[in-house]
Amino acid sequence: MKTNMPKYSSTTNSVSQGILACIILLVFGFGVFSAVENIIYKIIAIALTFILVGLLIYYVKARAFSILFEDNQVIVEYSFNGKTKYINYSDITELKYIKASKSPTLNEIKFNDGDKNLSLNFLSIEYSNYIEFVKWIKSKNENIELTVFPSDNYMNHKLQEIYGFKYR
């Protein structure tokens, strides 16, 4: 079966953040291990460090995915558990552009999955292509609400140039 080439795609940054968090936990655990004299406290420090690292790895594995925006639907492929989720464009209710200082720019889509309202955060579509992406996704579903956080971000002004002040 021939699959469509994705028009736009992105991934999460969960894996890189998870690796960094694991390193921090291991360094902290080693610091506690070498700072205490009592063997019981050393064993507790090692056990607690490995438990926290294991939980972090489990959490990251569940949240790492790539997202493909194809012509007919959105495909979410989870990297480590082999699951795939299909989202119809008609189920998407909101597309959010999030630019927080000192962190990568993110997009969030909110969508209906049966009777549940879910959301996915992923690295933003390239800045230079974001307006094209918004126009393209709005052509798939005109009812998608567009949001920019913080509201004084330059992207808010770019969207207002195209859709007017009441684009949301």
JSON list of C-alpha atoms in Angstrom, two decimals:
[
{"chain": "A", "resi": 1, "resn": "MET", "atom": "CA", "xyz": [0.00, 0.00, 0.00]},
{"chain": "A", "resi": 2, "resn": "LYS", "atom": "CA", "xyz": [1.44, 3.35, -1.06]},
{"chain": "A", "resi": 3, "resn": "THR", "atom": "CA", "xyz": [1.53, 6.01, 1.66]},
{"chain": "A", "resi": 4, "resn": "ASN", "atom": "CA", "xyz": [1.34, 9.72, 1.03]},
{"chain": "A", "resi": 5, "resn": "MET", "atom": "CA", "xyz": [4.40, 11.81, 1.59]},
{"chain": "A", "resi": 6, "resn": "PRO", "atom": "CA", "xyz": [3.87, 14.04, 4.61]},
{"chain": "A", "resi": 7, "resn": "LYS", "atom": "CA", "xyz": [3.34, 17.71, 3.84]},
{"chain": "A", "resi": 8, "resn": "TYR", "atom": "CA", "xyz": [4.73, 18.77, 7.25]},
{"chain": "A", "resi": 9, "resn": "SER", "atom": "CA", "xyz": [6.34, 16.80, 10.04]},
{"chain": "A", "resi": 10, "resn": "SER", "atom": "CA", "xyz": [7.85, 17.28, 13.47]},
{"chain": "A", "resi": 11, "resn": "THR", "atom": "CA", "xyz": [8.96, 15.38, 16.56]},
{"chain": "A", "resi": 12, "resn": "THR", "atom": "CA", "xyz": [9.04, 15.80, 20.29]},
{"chain": "A", "resi": 13, "resn": "ASN", "atom": "CA", "xyz": [12.17, 16.80, 22.14]},
{"chain": "A", "resi": 14, "resn": "SER", "atom": "CA", "xyz": [11.38, 14.37, 24.96]},
{"chain": "A", "resi": 15, "resn": "VAL", "atom": "CA", "xyz": [14.31, 12.08, 24.24]},
{"chain": "A", "resi": 16, "resn": "SER", "atom": "CA", "xyz": [16.97, 14.79, 24.46]},
{"chain": "A", "resi": 17, "resn": "GLN", "atom": "CA", "xyz": [15.36, 16.28, 27.57]},
{"chain": "A", "resi": 18, "resn": "GLY", "atom": "CA", "xyz": [15.09, 12.80, 29.09]},
{"chain": "A", "resi": 19, "resn": "ILE", "atom": "CA", "xyz": [18.77, 12.07, 28.48]},
{"chain": "A", "resi": 20, "resn": "LEU", "atom": "CA", "xyz": [19.72, 15.38, 30.10]},
{"chain": "A", "resi": 21, "resn": "ALA", "atom": "CA", "xyz": [17.44, 14.68, 33.09]},
{"chain": "A", "resi": 22, "resn": "CYS", "atom": "CA", "xyz": [18.93, 11.17, 33.48]},
{"chain": "A", "resi": 23, "resn": "ILE", "atom": "CA", "xyz": [22.45, 12.61, 33.52]},
{"chain": "A", "resi": 24, "resn": "ILE", "atom": "CA", "xyz": [21.43, 15.17, 36.13]},
{"chain": "A", "resi": 25, "resn": "LEU", "atom": "CA", "xyz": [19.81, 12.47, 38.29]},
{"chain": "A", "resi": 26, "resn": "LEU", "atom": "CA", "xyz": [22.87, 10.23, 37.99]},
{"chain": "A", "resi": 27, "resn": "VAL", "atom": "CA", "xyz": [25.25, 13.06, 38.94]},
{"chain": "A", "resi": 28, "resn": "PHE", "atom": "CA", "xyz": [23.04, 14.01, 41.88]},
{"chain": "A", "resi": 29, "resn": "GLY", "atom": "CA", "xyz": [22.81, 10.37, 42.99]},
{"chain": "A", "resi": 30, "resn": "PHE", "atom": "CA", "xyz": [26.59, 9.95, 42.72]},
{"chain": "A", "resi": 31, "resn": "GLY", "atom": "CA", "xyz": [27.08, 13.14, 44.73]},
{"chain": "A", "resi": 32, "resn": "VAL", "atom": "CA", "xyz": [24.83, 11.89, 47.51]},
{"chain": "A", "resi": 33, "resn": "PHE", "atom": "CA", "xyz": [26.48, 8.44, 47.35]},
{"chain": "A", "resi": 34, "resn": "SER", "atom": "CA", "xyz": [29.97, 9.88, 47.75]},
{"chain": "A", "resi": 35, "resn": "ALA", "atom": "CA", "xyz": [28.94, 12.42, 50.41]},
{"chain": "A", "resi": 36, "resn": "VAL", "atom": "CA", "xyz": [27.48, 9.97, 52.91]},
{"chain": "A", "resi": 37, "resn": "GLU", "atom": "CA", "xyz": [29.52, 7.62, 55.07]},
{"chain": "A", "resi": 38, "resn": "ASN", "atom": "CA", "xyz": [26.85, 5.15, 56.17]},
{"chain": "A", "resi": 39, "resn": "ILE", "atom": "CA", "xyz": [26.53, 2.08, 53.91]},
{"chain": "A", "resi": 40, "resn": "ILE", "atom": "CA", "xyz": [22.73, 2.01, 54.37]},
{"chain": "A", "resi": 41, "resn": "TYR", "atom": "CA", "xyz": [22.45, 5.59, 53.09]},
{"chain": "A", "resi": 42, "resn": "LYS", "atom": "CA", "xyz": [24.71, 4.73, 50.15]},
{"chain": "A", "resi": 43, "resn": "ILE", "atom": "CA", "xyz": [22.46, 1.80, 49.21]},
{"chain": "A", "resi": 44, "resn": "ILE", "atom": "CA", "xyz": [19.37, 4.00, 49.56]},
{"chain": "A", "resi": 45, "resn": "ALA", "atom": "CA", "xyz": [20.99, 6.68, 47.36]},
{"chain": "A", "resi": 46, "resn": "ILE", "atom": "CA", "xyz": [21.85, 4.13, 44.66]},
{"chain": "A", "resi": 47, "resn": "ALA", "atom": "CA", "xyz": [18.43, 2.48, 44.78]},
{"chain": "A", "resi": 48, "resn": "LEU", "atom": "CA", "xyz": [16.55, 5.79, 44.72]},
{"chain": "A", "resi": 49, "resn": "THR", "atom": "CA", "xyz": [18.68, 7.08, 41.83]},
{"chain": "A", "resi": 50, "resn": "PHE", "atom": "CA", "xyz": [18.05, 3.97, 39.73]},
{"chain": "A", "resi": 51, "resn": "ILE", "atom": "CA", "xyz": [14.32, 3.99, 40.52]},
{"chain": "A", "resi": 52, "resn": "LEU", "atom": "CA", "xyz": [14.03, 7.65, 39.46]},
{"chain": "A", "resi": 53, "resn": "VAL", "atom": "CA", "xyz": [16.06, 7.07, 36.29]},
{"chain": "A", "resi": 54, "resn": "GLY", "atom": "CA", "xyz": [13.89, 4.04, 35.45]},
{"chain": "A", "resi": 55, "resn": "LEU", "atom": "CA", "xyz": [10.68, 6.03, 35.95]},
{"chain": "A", "resi": 56, "resn": "LEU", "atom": "CA", "xyz": [12.05, 8.85, 33.82]},
{"chain": "A", "resi": 57, "resn": "ILE", "atom": "CA", "xyz": [12.96, 6.45, 31.01]},
{"chain": "A", "resi": 58, "resn": "TYR", "atom": "CA", "xyz": [9.48, 4.92, 31.17]},
{"chain": "A", "resi": 59, "resn": "TYR", "atom": "CA", "xyz": [7.89, 8.39, 31.01]},
{"chain": "A", "resi": 60, "resn": "VAL", "atom": "CA", "xyz": [10.05, 9.50, 28.06]},
{"chain": "A", "resi": 61, "resn": "LYS", "atom": "CA", "xyz": [9.39, 6.28, 26.13]},
{"chain": "A", "resi": 62, "resn": "ALA", "atom": "CA", "xyz": [5.64, 6.87, 26.42]},
{"chain": "A", "resi": 63, "resn": "ARG", "atom": "CA", "xyz": [5.86, 10.49, 25.22]},
{"chain": "A", "resi": 64, "resn": "ALA", "atom": "CA", "xyz": [8.38, 10.37, 22.36]},
{"chain": "A", "resi": 65, "resn": "PHE", "atom": "CA", "xyz": [6.71, 10.54, 18.94]},
{"chain": "A", "resi": 66, "resn": "SER", "atom": "CA", "xyz": [6.95, 11.94, 15.47]},
{"chain": "A", "resi": 67, "resn": "ILE", "atom": "CA", "xyz": [3.97, 13.64, 13.90]},
{"chain": "A", "resi": 68, "resn": "LEU", "atom": "CA", "xyz": [3.24, 13.62, 10.17]},
{"chain": "A", "resi": 69, "resn": "PHE", "atom": "CA", "xyz": [0.71, 15.95, 8.58]},
{"chain": "A", "resi": 70, "resn": "GLU", "atom": "CA", "xyz": [-0.44, 14.17, 5.44]},
{"chain": "A", "resi": 71, "resn": "ASP", "atom": "CA", "xyz": [-3.12, 15.21, 2.97]},
{"chain": "A", "resi": 72, "resn": "ASN", "atom": "CA", "xyz": [-5.90, 13.12, 4.53]},
{"chain": "A", "resi": 73, "resn": "GLN", "atom": "CA", "xyz": [-4.97, 12.83, 8.20]},
{"chain": "A", "resi": 74, "resn": "VAL", "atom": "CA", "xyz": [-2.41, 13.39, 10.92]},
{"chain": "A", "resi": 75, "resn": "ILE", "atom": "CA", "xyz": [-0.32, 10.37, 11.85]},
{"chain": "A", "resi": 76, "resn": "VAL", "atom": "CA", "xyz": [1.35, 10.17, 15.26]},
{"chain": "A", "resi": 77, "resn": "GLU", "atom": "CA", "xyz": [4.01, 7.45, 15.41]},
{"chain": "A", "resi": 78, "resn": "TYR", "atom": "CA", "xyz": [5.28, 6.69, 18.91]},
{"chain": "A", "resi": 79, "resn": "SER", "atom": "CA", "xyz": [9.00, 6.01, 18.73]},
{"chain": "A", "resi": 80, "resn": "PHE", "atom": "CA", "xyz": [9.49, 3.29, 21.33]},
{"chain": "A", "resi": 81, "resn": "ASN", "atom": "CA", "xyz": [6.24, 1.39, 21.77]},
{"chain": "A", "resi": 82, "resn": "GLY", "atom": "CA", "xyz": [5.35, 0.96, 18.08]},
{"chain": "A", "resi": 83, "resn": "LYS", "atom": "CA", "xyz": [1.89, 2.49, 18.43]},
{"chain": "A", "resi": 84, "resn": "THR", "atom": "CA", "xyz": [0.39, 4.70, 15.75]},
{"chain": "A", "resi": 85, "resn": "LYS", "atom": "CA", "xyz": [-2.50, 7.14, 16.22]},
{"chain": "A", "resi": 86, "resn": "TYR", "atom": "CA", "xyz": [-4.51, 8.59, 13.34]},
{"chain": "A", "resi": 87, "resn": "ILE", "atom": "CA", "xyz": [-6.21, 11.97, 13.75]},
{"chain": "A", "resi": 88, "resn": "ASN", "atom": "CA", "xyz": [-8.69, 13.38, 11.27]},
{"chain": "A", "resi": 89, "resn": "TYR", "atom": "CA", "xyz": [-8.36, 17.07, 10.53]},
{"chain": "A", "resi": 90, "resn": "SER", "atom": "CA", "xyz": [-12.03, 17.50, 11.41]},
{"chain": "A", "resi": 91, "resn": "ASP", "atom": "CA", "xyz": [-11.22, 16.38, 14.99]},
{"chain": "A", "resi": 92, "resn": "ILE", "atom": "CA", "xyz": [-8.58, 19.09, 15.54]},
{"chain": "A", "resi": 93, "resn": "THR", "atom": "CA", "xyz": [-10.00, 21.99, 17.56]},
{"chain": "A", "resi": 94, "resn": "GLU", "atom": "CA", "xyz": [-6.96, 24.18, 18.25]},
{"chain": "A", "resi": 95, "resn": "LEU", "atom": "CA", "xyz": [-3.45, 24.84, 16.99]},
{"chain": "A", "resi": 96, "resn": "LYS", "atom": "CA", "xyz": [-1.23, 26.70, 19.44]},
{"chain": "A", "resi": 97, "resn": "TYR", "atom": "CA", "xyz": [2.13, 28.35, 18.80]},
{"chain": "A", "resi": 98, "resn": "ILE", "atom": "CA", "xyz": [4.18, 28.51, 22.03]},
{"chain": "A", "resi": 99, "resn": "LYS", "atom": "CA", "xyz": [7.37, 30.56, 22.26]},
{"chain": "A", "resi": 100, "resn": "ALA", "atom": "CA", "xyz": [8.73, 30.63, 25.80]},
{"chain": "A", "resi": 101, "resn": "SER", "atom": "CA", "xyz": [12.06, 32.25, 26.47]},
{"chain": "A", "resi": 102, "resn": "LYS", "atom": "CA", "xyz": [15.09, 29.97, 26.69]},
{"chain": "A", "resi": 103, "resn": "SER", "atom": "CA", "xyz": [13.22, 26.95, 25.37]},
{"chain": "A", "resi": 104, "resn": "PRO", "atom": "CA", "xyz": [12.46, 25.61, 21.90]},
{"chain": "A", "resi": 105, "resn": "THR", "atom": "CA", "xyz": [9.36, 26.83, 20.11]},
{"chain": "A", "resi": 106, "resn": "LEU", "atom": "CA", "xyz": [6.50, 24.33, 20.38]},
{"chain": "A", "resi": 107, "resn": "ASN", "atom": "CA", "xyz": [3.20, 23.66, 18.68]},
{"chain": "A", "resi": 108, "resn": "GLU", "atom": "CA", "xyz": [0.28, 22.11, 20.47]},
{"chain": "A", "resi": 109, "resn": "ILE", "atom": "CA", "xyz": [-2.73, 20.58, 18.76]},
{"chain": "A", "resi": 110, "resn": "LYS", "atom": "CA", "xyz": [-5.89, 19.88, 20.68]},
{"chain": "A", "resi": 111, "resn": "PHE", "atom": "CA", "xyz": [-8.24, 17.32, 19.25]},
{"chain": "A", "resi": 112, "resn": "ASN", "atom": "CA", "xyz": [-11.24, 15.15, 20.04]},
{"chain": "A", "resi": 113, "resn": "ASP", "atom": "CA", "xyz": [-10.68, 11.41, 20.33]},
{"chain": "A", "resi": 114, "resn": "GLY", "atom": "CA", "xyz": [-14.11, 9.92, 20.80]},
{"chain": "A", "resi": 115, "resn": "ASP", "atom": "CA", "xyz": [-15.44, 11.49, 23.98]},
{"chain": "A", "resi": 116, "resn": "LYS", "atom": "CA", "xyz": [-12.02, 12.68, 25.19]},
{"chain": "A", "resi": 117, "resn": "ASN", "atom": "CA", "xyz": [-10.27, 15.97, 24.51]},
{"chain": "A", "resi": 118, "resn": "LEU", "atom": "CA", "xyz": [-6.54, 15.34, 24.06]},
{"chain": "A", "resi": 119, "resn": "SER", "atom": "CA", "xyz": [-3.51, 17.42, 23.15]},
{"chain": "A", "resi": 120, "resn": "LEU", "atom": "CA", "xyz": [-0.03, 16.82, 21.77]},
{"chain": "A", "resi": 121, "resn": "ASN", "atom": "CA", "xyz": [3.00, 19.10, 22.12]},
{"chain": "A", "resi": 122, "resn": "PHE", "atom": "CA", "xyz": [5.78, 18.88, 19.55]},
{"chain": "A", "resi": 123, "resn": "LEU", "atom": "CA", "xyz": [8.62, 20.97, 18.21]},
{"chain": "A", "resi": 124, "resn": "SER", "atom": "CA", "xyz": [7.25, 23.77, 16.08]},
{"chain": "A", "resi": 125, "resn": "ILE", "atom": "CA", "xyz": [7.08, 23.63, 12.33]},
{"chain": "A", "resi": 126, "resn": "GLU", "atom": "CA", "xyz": [9.96, 25.77, 11.05]},
{"chain": "A", "resi": 127, "resn": "TYR", "atom": "CA", "xyz": [9.40, 29.46, 11.70]},
{"chain": "A", "resi": 128, "resn": "SER", "atom": "CA", "xyz": [9.71, 30.41, 8.04]},
{"chain": "A", "resi": 129, "resn": "ASN", "atom": "CA", "xyz": [7.13, 27.77, 7.07]},
{"chain": "A", "resi": 130, "resn": "TYR", "atom": "CA", "xyz": [4.73, 28.25, 9.97]},
{"chain": "A", "resi": 131, "resn": "ILE", "atom": "CA", "xyz": [2.40, 30.69, 8.19]},
{"chain": "A", "resi": 132, "resn": "GLU", "atom": "CA", "xyz": [2.22, 28.36, 5.19]},
{"chain": "A", "resi": 133, "resn": "PHE", "atom": "CA", "xyz": [1.51, 25.50, 7.58]},
{"chain": "A", "resi": 134, "resn": "VAL", "atom": "CA", "xyz": [-1.30, 27.47, 9.24]},
{"chain": "A", "resi": 135, "resn": "LYS", "atom": "CA", "xyz": [-2.88, 28.28, 5.87]},
{"chain": "A", "resi": 136, "resn": "TRP", "atom": "CA", "xyz": [-2.59, 24.64, 4.82]},
{"chain": "A", "resi": 137, "resn": "ILE", "atom": "CA", "xyz": [-4.08, 23.21, 8.00]},
{"chain": "A", "resi": 138, "resn": "LYS", "atom": "CA", "xyz": [-6.88, 25.81, 7.96]},
{"chain": "A", "resi": 139, "resn": "SER", "atom": "CA", "xyz": [-7.71, 24.62, 4.44]},
{"chain": "A", "resi": 140, "resn": "LYS", "atom": "CA", "xyz": [-8.24, 21.15, 5.95]},
{"chain": "A", "resi": 141, "resn": "ASN", "atom": "CA", "xyz": [-10.48, 22.45, 8.77]},
{"chain": "A", "resi": 142, "resn": "GLU", "atom": "CA", "xyz": [-11.57, 26.09, 8.90]},
{"chain": "A", "resi": 143, "resn": "ASN", "atom": "CA", "xyz": [-12.84, 25.67, 12.48]},
{"chain": "A", "resi": 144, "resn": "ILE", "atom": "CA", "xyz": [-9.38, 25.20, 13.97]},
{"chain": "A", "resi": 145, "resn": "GLU", "atom": "CA", "xyz": [-8.80, 27.90, 16.57]},
{"chain": "A", "resi": 146, "resn": "LEU", "atom": "CA", "xyz": [-5.37, 29.53, 16.30]},
{"chain": "A", "resi": 147, "resn": "THR", "atom": "CA", "xyz": [-3.60, 30.62, 19.48]},
{"chain": "A", "resi": 148, "resn": "VAL", "atom": "CA", "xyz": [-0.23, 32.25, 20.10]},
{"chain": "A", "resi": 149, "resn": "PHE", "atom": "CA", "xyz": [1.46, 32.22, 23.49]},
{"chain": "A", "resi": 150, "resn": "PRO", "atom": "CA", "xyz": [2.50, 34.73, 24.68]},
{"chain": "A", "resi": 151, "resn": "SER", "atom": "CA", "xyz": [0.00, 36.95, 22.95]},
{"chain": "A", "resi": 152, "resn": "ASP", "atom": "CA", "xyz": [2.56, 39.69, 22.29]},
{"chain": "A", "resi": 153, "resn": "ASN", "atom": "CA", "xyz": [4.72, 37.33, 20.21]},
{"chain": "A", "resi": 154, "resn": "TYR", "atom": "CA", "xyz": [5.56, 38.40, 16.66]},
{"chain": "A", "resi": 155, "resn": "MET", "atom": "CA", "xyz": [3.70, 35.36, 15.27]},
{"chain": "A", "resi": 156, "resn": "ASN", "atom": "CA", "xyz": [0.47, 36.83, 16.63]},
{"chain": "A", "resi": 157, "resn": "HIS", "atom": "CA", "xyz": [1.00, 39.90, 14.44]},
{"chain": "A", "resi": 158, "resn": "LYS", "atom": "CA", "xyz": [1.80, 37.75, 11.40]},
{"chain": "A", "resi": 159, "resn": "LEU", "atom": "CA", "xyz": [-1.46, 35.82, 11.84]},
{"chain": "A", "resi": 160, "resn": "GLN", "atom": "CA", "xyz": [-3.39, 39.07, 12.32]},
{"chain": "A", "resi": 161, "resn": "GLU", "atom": "CA", "xyz": [-2.05, 40.33, 8.99]},
{"chain": "A", "resi": 162, "resn": "ILE", "atom": "CA", "xyz": [-3.63, 37.33, 7.26]},
{"chain": "A", "resi": 163, "resn": "TYR", "atom": "CA", "xyz": [-6.78, 36.61, 9.28]},
{"chain": "A", "resi": 164, "resn": "GLY", "atom": "CA", "xyz": [-7.49, 39.96, 10.95]},
{"chain": "A", "resi": 165, "resn": "PHE", "atom": "CA", "xyz": [-7.75, 40.73, 14.64]},
{"chain": "A", "resi": 166, "resn": "LYS", "atom": "CA", "xyz": [-10.37, 38.09, 15.31]},
{"chain": "A", "resi": 167, "resn": "TYR", "atom": "CA", "xyz": [-8.54, 35.16, 13.77]},
{"chain": "A", "resi": 168, "resn": "ARG", "atom": "CA", "xyz": [-9.10, 33.03, 16.84]}
]
